[in-house]
């Protein structure tokens, strides 16, 4: 079974679109793909592994940038923030957002509303599965976990149900302010600002990962 880092085999490519039926791809999107989206990608992997105890279950977590620095390393301060959370920052290289990334994604989580609009403008029926990270968090918090498939039916089935439920709530739970759904860009900022962005991302991801896995964070 594919793990959180990818690595599908040819035998698993079985769906109508040529992608694994037993996987669920989460795509994190920011601007350069060297600060916010790498932090969000690697923290998602880390927190899922903490909950499930393994890097598996069919979740594949990736990232890209609308003006992505193709092949660039993660910003040093972003890497430092990940290290403080105990997350693995190794082996990361930046990517420019391409059509194929959006087509393959089951859930797209963006840093800002502008990123969300850019993803949706690419087409590929992305509207119902594209949210800002904080928007998705707000919607997930309103979903009764008892309405989602239990984890023993698989994290992929649970994740798909979660996205459908969040999409159904989108028009009912609006952001309290214009800025509420934004994660601001720390590019070029000192480490303390990167830490504050890391904390924002952590707080937004925690309820999402809990909903995805059905397992709360360890105290």
Tab-separated table of C-alpha atoms in Angstrom:
chain	number	residue	atom	x	y	z
A	1	UNK	CA	0.000	0.000	0.000
A	2	UNK	CA	1.317	3.491	-0.780
A	3	UNK	CA	2.529	5.494	2.179
A	4	UNK	CA	2.397	9.102	3.088
A	5	UNK	CA	5.461	9.837	0.989
A	6	UNK	CA	4.158	8.218	-2.204
A	7	UNK	CA	5.835	5.264	-3.886
A	8	UNK	CA	2.910	3.559	-5.630
A	9	UNK	CA	3.574	0.474	-7.720
A	10	UNK	CA	2.305	0.035	-11.260
A	11	UNK	CA	-0.111	-2.646	-10.062
A	12	UNK	CA	-1.832	-0.119	-7.796
A	13	UNK	CA	-2.626	2.307	-10.625
A	14	UNK	CA	-6.153	1.068	-11.167
A	15	UNK	CA	-8.619	3.940	-11.266
A	16	UNK	CA	-10.346	5.466	-14.265
A	17	UNK	CA	-7.871	8.369	-14.230
A	18	UNK	CA	-4.864	6.086	-13.863
A	19	UNK	CA	-4.276	6.792	-10.163
A	20	UNK	CA	-4.447	4.471	-7.155
A	21	UNK	CA	-7.950	3.611	-6.009
A	22	UNK	CA	-6.660	2.894	-2.494
A	23	UNK	CA	-4.905	6.215	-1.936
A	24	UNK	CA	-5.862	9.751	-0.948
A	25	UNK	CA	-3.638	12.640	-2.037
A	26	UNK	CA	-3.409	15.854	-0.039
A	27	UNK	CA	-1.756	18.739	-1.884
A	28	UNK	CA	-0.571	21.781	0.080
A	29	UNK	CA	-0.137	24.955	-1.984
A	30	UNK	CA	1.610	28.261	-1.262
A	31	UNK	CA	3.568	30.691	-3.437
A	32	UNK	CA	7.209	29.620	-3.656
A	33	UNK	CA	6.902	26.126	-2.131
A	34	UNK	CA	9.869	26.819	0.096
A	35	UNK	CA	8.212	28.103	3.321
A	36	UNK	CA	4.532	27.584	4.142
A	37	UNK	CA	3.586	24.592	2.027
A	38	UNK	CA	6.736	22.585	2.915
A	39	UNK	CA	6.038	23.184	6.609
A	40	UNK	CA	2.415	22.136	6.146
A	41	UNK	CA	3.318	19.084	4.064
A	42	UNK	CA	5.908	17.747	6.490
A	43	UNK	CA	3.864	18.550	9.601
A	44	UNK	CA	0.879	16.714	8.105
A	45	UNK	CA	3.025	13.640	7.520
A	46	UNK	CA	4.501	13.907	11.002
A	47	UNK	CA	1.177	14.319	12.814
A	48	UNK	CA	-0.510	11.510	10.864
A	49	UNK	CA	2.388	9.199	11.707
A	50	UNK	CA	2.100	10.190	15.372
A	51	UNK	CA	-1.601	9.276	15.355
A	52	UNK	CA	-1.403	6.053	13.349
A	53	UNK	CA	2.073	4.933	14.340
A	54	UNK	CA	3.030	4.274	10.710
A	55	UNK	CA	3.670	6.189	7.500
A	56	UNK	CA	0.905	4.469	5.632
A	57	UNK	CA	-2.815	4.008	5.360
A	58	UNK	CA	-2.984	5.248	1.780
A	59	UNK	CA	-2.436	8.951	2.529
A	60	UNK	CA	-0.011	10.698	0.189
A	61	UNK	CA	0.959	14.235	1.223
A	62	UNK	CA	2.622	16.603	-1.245
A	63	UNK	CA	3.106	20.324	-1.895
A	64	UNK	CA	3.712	22.787	-4.713
A	65	UNK	CA	3.822	26.538	-5.312
A	66	UNK	CA	1.874	28.803	-7.648
A	67	UNK	CA	5.222	30.485	-8.356
A	68	UNK	CA	7.162	27.482	-7.171
A	69	UNK	CA	10.963	27.532	-7.022
A	70	UNK	CA	11.416	24.302	-8.970
A	71	UNK	CA	14.167	22.200	-7.428
A	72	UNK	CA	14.924	24.733	-4.667
A	73	UNK	CA	15.619	23.624	-1.103
A	74	UNK	CA	13.318	24.488	1.754
A	75	UNK	CA	14.077	27.789	3.478
A	76	UNK	CA	16.485	27.245	6.381
A	77	UNK	CA	14.089	28.815	8.895
A	78	UNK	CA	11.261	26.558	7.693
A	79	UNK	CA	13.522	23.563	8.184
A	80	UNK	CA	14.405	24.799	11.671
A	81	UNK	CA	10.718	25.118	12.595
A	82	UNK	CA	10.033	21.578	11.413
A	83	UNK	CA	12.941	20.338	13.504
A	84	UNK	CA	11.453	21.981	16.585
A	85	UNK	CA	8.258	19.998	15.992
A	86	UNK	CA	10.273	16.806	15.527
A	87	UNK	CA	9.245	16.565	11.866
A	88	UNK	CA	11.515	15.359	9.059
A	89	UNK	CA	12.578	18.098	6.638
A	90	UNK	CA	15.083	16.004	4.694
A	91	UNK	CA	14.999	15.461	0.954
A	92	UNK	CA	12.634	18.313	0.145
A	93	UNK	CA	12.773	20.118	-3.202
A	94	UNK	CA	10.409	22.847	-4.368
A	95	UNK	CA	7.917	22.315	-7.184
A	96	UNK	CA	5.916	24.601	-9.429
A	97	UNK	CA	2.193	23.827	-9.332
A	98	UNK	CA	1.160	21.923	-12.465
A	99	UNK	CA	-2.136	20.694	-13.823
A	100	UNK	CA	-1.182	17.111	-13.031
A	101	UNK	CA	-0.776	17.954	-9.330
A	102	UNK	CA	-4.323	19.325	-9.153
A	103	UNK	CA	-5.768	16.465	-11.202
A	104	UNK	CA	-4.204	13.879	-8.895
A	105	UNK	CA	-5.187	15.604	-5.627
A	106	UNK	CA	-8.190	14.472	-3.594
A	107	UNK	CA	-7.832	17.495	-1.296
A	108	UNK	CA	-6.019	20.769	-1.976
A	109	UNK	CA	-5.227	22.970	1.028
A	110	UNK	CA	-3.852	26.426	0.269
A	111	UNK	CA	-2.146	29.051	2.396
A	112	UNK	CA	-4.377	31.913	1.219
A	113	UNK	CA	-7.593	32.690	-0.611
A	114	UNK	CA	-5.588	33.894	-3.613
A	115	UNK	CA	-3.875	30.504	-3.841
A	116	UNK	CA	-7.266	28.811	-3.609
A	117	UNK	CA	-8.574	30.965	-6.451
A	118	UNK	CA	-5.543	30.141	-8.588
A	119	UNK	CA	-5.992	26.413	-8.065
A	120	UNK	CA	-9.698	26.569	-8.880
A	121	UNK	CA	-8.989	28.668	-11.987
A	122	UNK	CA	-6.900	25.784	-13.345
A	123	UNK	CA	-10.102	23.786	-13.757
A	124	UNK	CA	-10.128	20.009	-13.319
A	125	UNK	CA	-13.286	20.236	-11.155
A	126	UNK	CA	-11.083	21.430	-8.315
A	127	UNK	CA	-13.635	23.696	-6.628
A	128	UNK	CA	-15.248	21.138	-4.336
A	129	UNK	CA	-11.915	19.780	-3.091
A	130	UNK	CA	-9.926	22.999	-2.719
A	131	UNK	CA	-9.942	25.006	0.521
A	132	UNK	CA	-7.612	27.279	2.381
A	133	UNK	CA	-6.079	25.372	5.276
A	134	UNK	CA	-7.828	27.501	7.897
A	135	UNK	CA	-11.138	27.344	6.023
A	136	UNK	CA	-10.952	23.547	5.983
A	137	UNK	CA	-10.149	23.535	9.695
A	138	UNK	CA	-13.209	25.670	10.452
A	139	UNK	CA	-15.454	23.336	8.454
A	140	UNK	CA	-13.940	20.164	9.907
A	141	UNK	CA	-14.583	21.394	13.440
A	142	UNK	CA	-18.314	21.562	12.609
A	143	UNK	CA	-18.476	17.946	11.396
A	144	UNK	CA	-19.663	15.299	13.840
A	145	UNK	CA	-16.955	12.593	13.844
A	146	UNK	CA	-19.663	9.987	14.378
A	147	UNK	CA	-20.923	10.700	10.835
A	148	UNK	CA	-17.581	9.663	9.309
A	149	UNK	CA	-16.594	6.076	8.477
A	150	UNK	CA	-14.688	4.419	11.331
A	151	UNK	CA	-10.936	4.075	10.953
A	152	UNK	CA	-11.206	0.296	10.609
A	153	UNK	CA	-12.841	0.932	7.228
A	154	UNK	CA	-9.652	2.693	6.165
A	155	UNK	CA	-8.292	6.221	6.399
A	156	UNK	CA	-8.856	6.744	2.655
A	157	UNK	CA	-12.613	6.194	2.909
A	158	UNK	CA	-12.737	8.399	5.998
A	159	UNK	CA	-10.771	11.171	4.255
A	160	UNK	CA	-13.043	11.162	1.215
A	161	UNK	CA	-16.116	11.400	3.419
A	162	UNK	CA	-14.527	14.279	5.344
A	163	UNK	CA	-13.944	16.293	2.162
A	164	UNK	CA	-17.523	15.723	0.986
A	165	UNK	CA	-18.887	16.840	4.358
A	166	UNK	CA	-16.674	19.942	4.423
A	167	UNK	CA	-17.703	20.919	0.902
A	168	UNK	CA	-21.375	20.622	1.871
A	169	UNK	CA	-20.850	23.028	4.792
A	170	UNK	CA	-18.826	25.647	2.941
A	171	UNK	CA	-21.701	28.008	2.149
A	172	UNK	CA	-23.022	27.865	5.713
A	173	UNK	CA	-19.907	28.540	7.792
A	174	UNK	CA	-18.292	31.733	6.544
A	175	UNK	CA	-15.045	33.215	7.788
A	176	UNK	CA	-15.563	35.744	10.615
A	177	UNK	CA	-13.073	38.172	9.015
A	178	UNK	CA	-11.294	38.617	5.701
A	179	UNK	CA	-7.996	37.581	7.276
A	180	UNK	CA	-9.304	34.547	9.138
A	181	UNK	CA	-8.474	32.081	6.363
A	182	UNK	CA	-4.986	33.405	5.584
A	183	UNK	CA	-1.557	32.056	6.520
A	184	UNK	CA	0.850	34.908	5.829
A	185	UNK	CA	4.127	34.448	3.984
A	186	UNK	CA	7.212	34.365	6.240
A	187	UNK	CA	9.669	34.414	3.315
A	188	UNK	CA	12.704	36.486	4.287
A	189	UNK	CA	11.487	36.947	7.858
A	190	UNK	CA	13.520	36.065	10.980
A	191	UNK	CA	13.110	32.752	12.767
A	192	UNK	CA	10.636	34.033	15.412
A	193	UNK	CA	8.144	34.933	12.677
A	194	UNK	CA	8.623	31.527	11.062
A	195	UNK	CA	7.893	29.986	14.477
A	196	UNK	CA	4.650	31.959	14.719
A	197	UNK	CA	3.612	30.704	11.262
A	198	UNK	CA	4.569	27.179	12.278
A	199	UNK	CA	2.356	27.492	15.344
A	200	UNK	CA	-0.549	28.756	13.188
A	201	UNK	CA	-0.160	25.821	10.839
A	202	UNK	CA	0.082	23.403	13.746
A	203	UNK	CA	-3.115	24.726	15.317
A	204	UNK	CA	-4.920	24.505	11.984
A	205	UNK	CA	-3.669	21.008	11.198
A	206	UNK	CA	-4.397	19.436	14.574
A	207	UNK	CA	-8.207	19.125	14.190
A	208	UNK	CA	-7.814	18.149	10.533
A	209	UNK	CA	-5.444	15.287	11.286
A	210	UNK	CA	-7.637	14.207	14.205
A	211	UNK	CA	-10.645	14.086	11.884
A	212	UNK	CA	-8.706	12.233	9.195
A	213	UNK	CA	-7.364	9.569	11.504
A	214	UNK	CA	-10.025	9.473	14.204
A	215	UNK	CA	-7.219	9.702	16.761
A	216	UNK	CA	-6.695	12.820	18.927
A	217	UNK	CA	-3.226	14.259	19.526
A	218	UNK	CA	-1.284	12.772	22.379
A	219	UNK	CA	-1.064	15.116	25.342
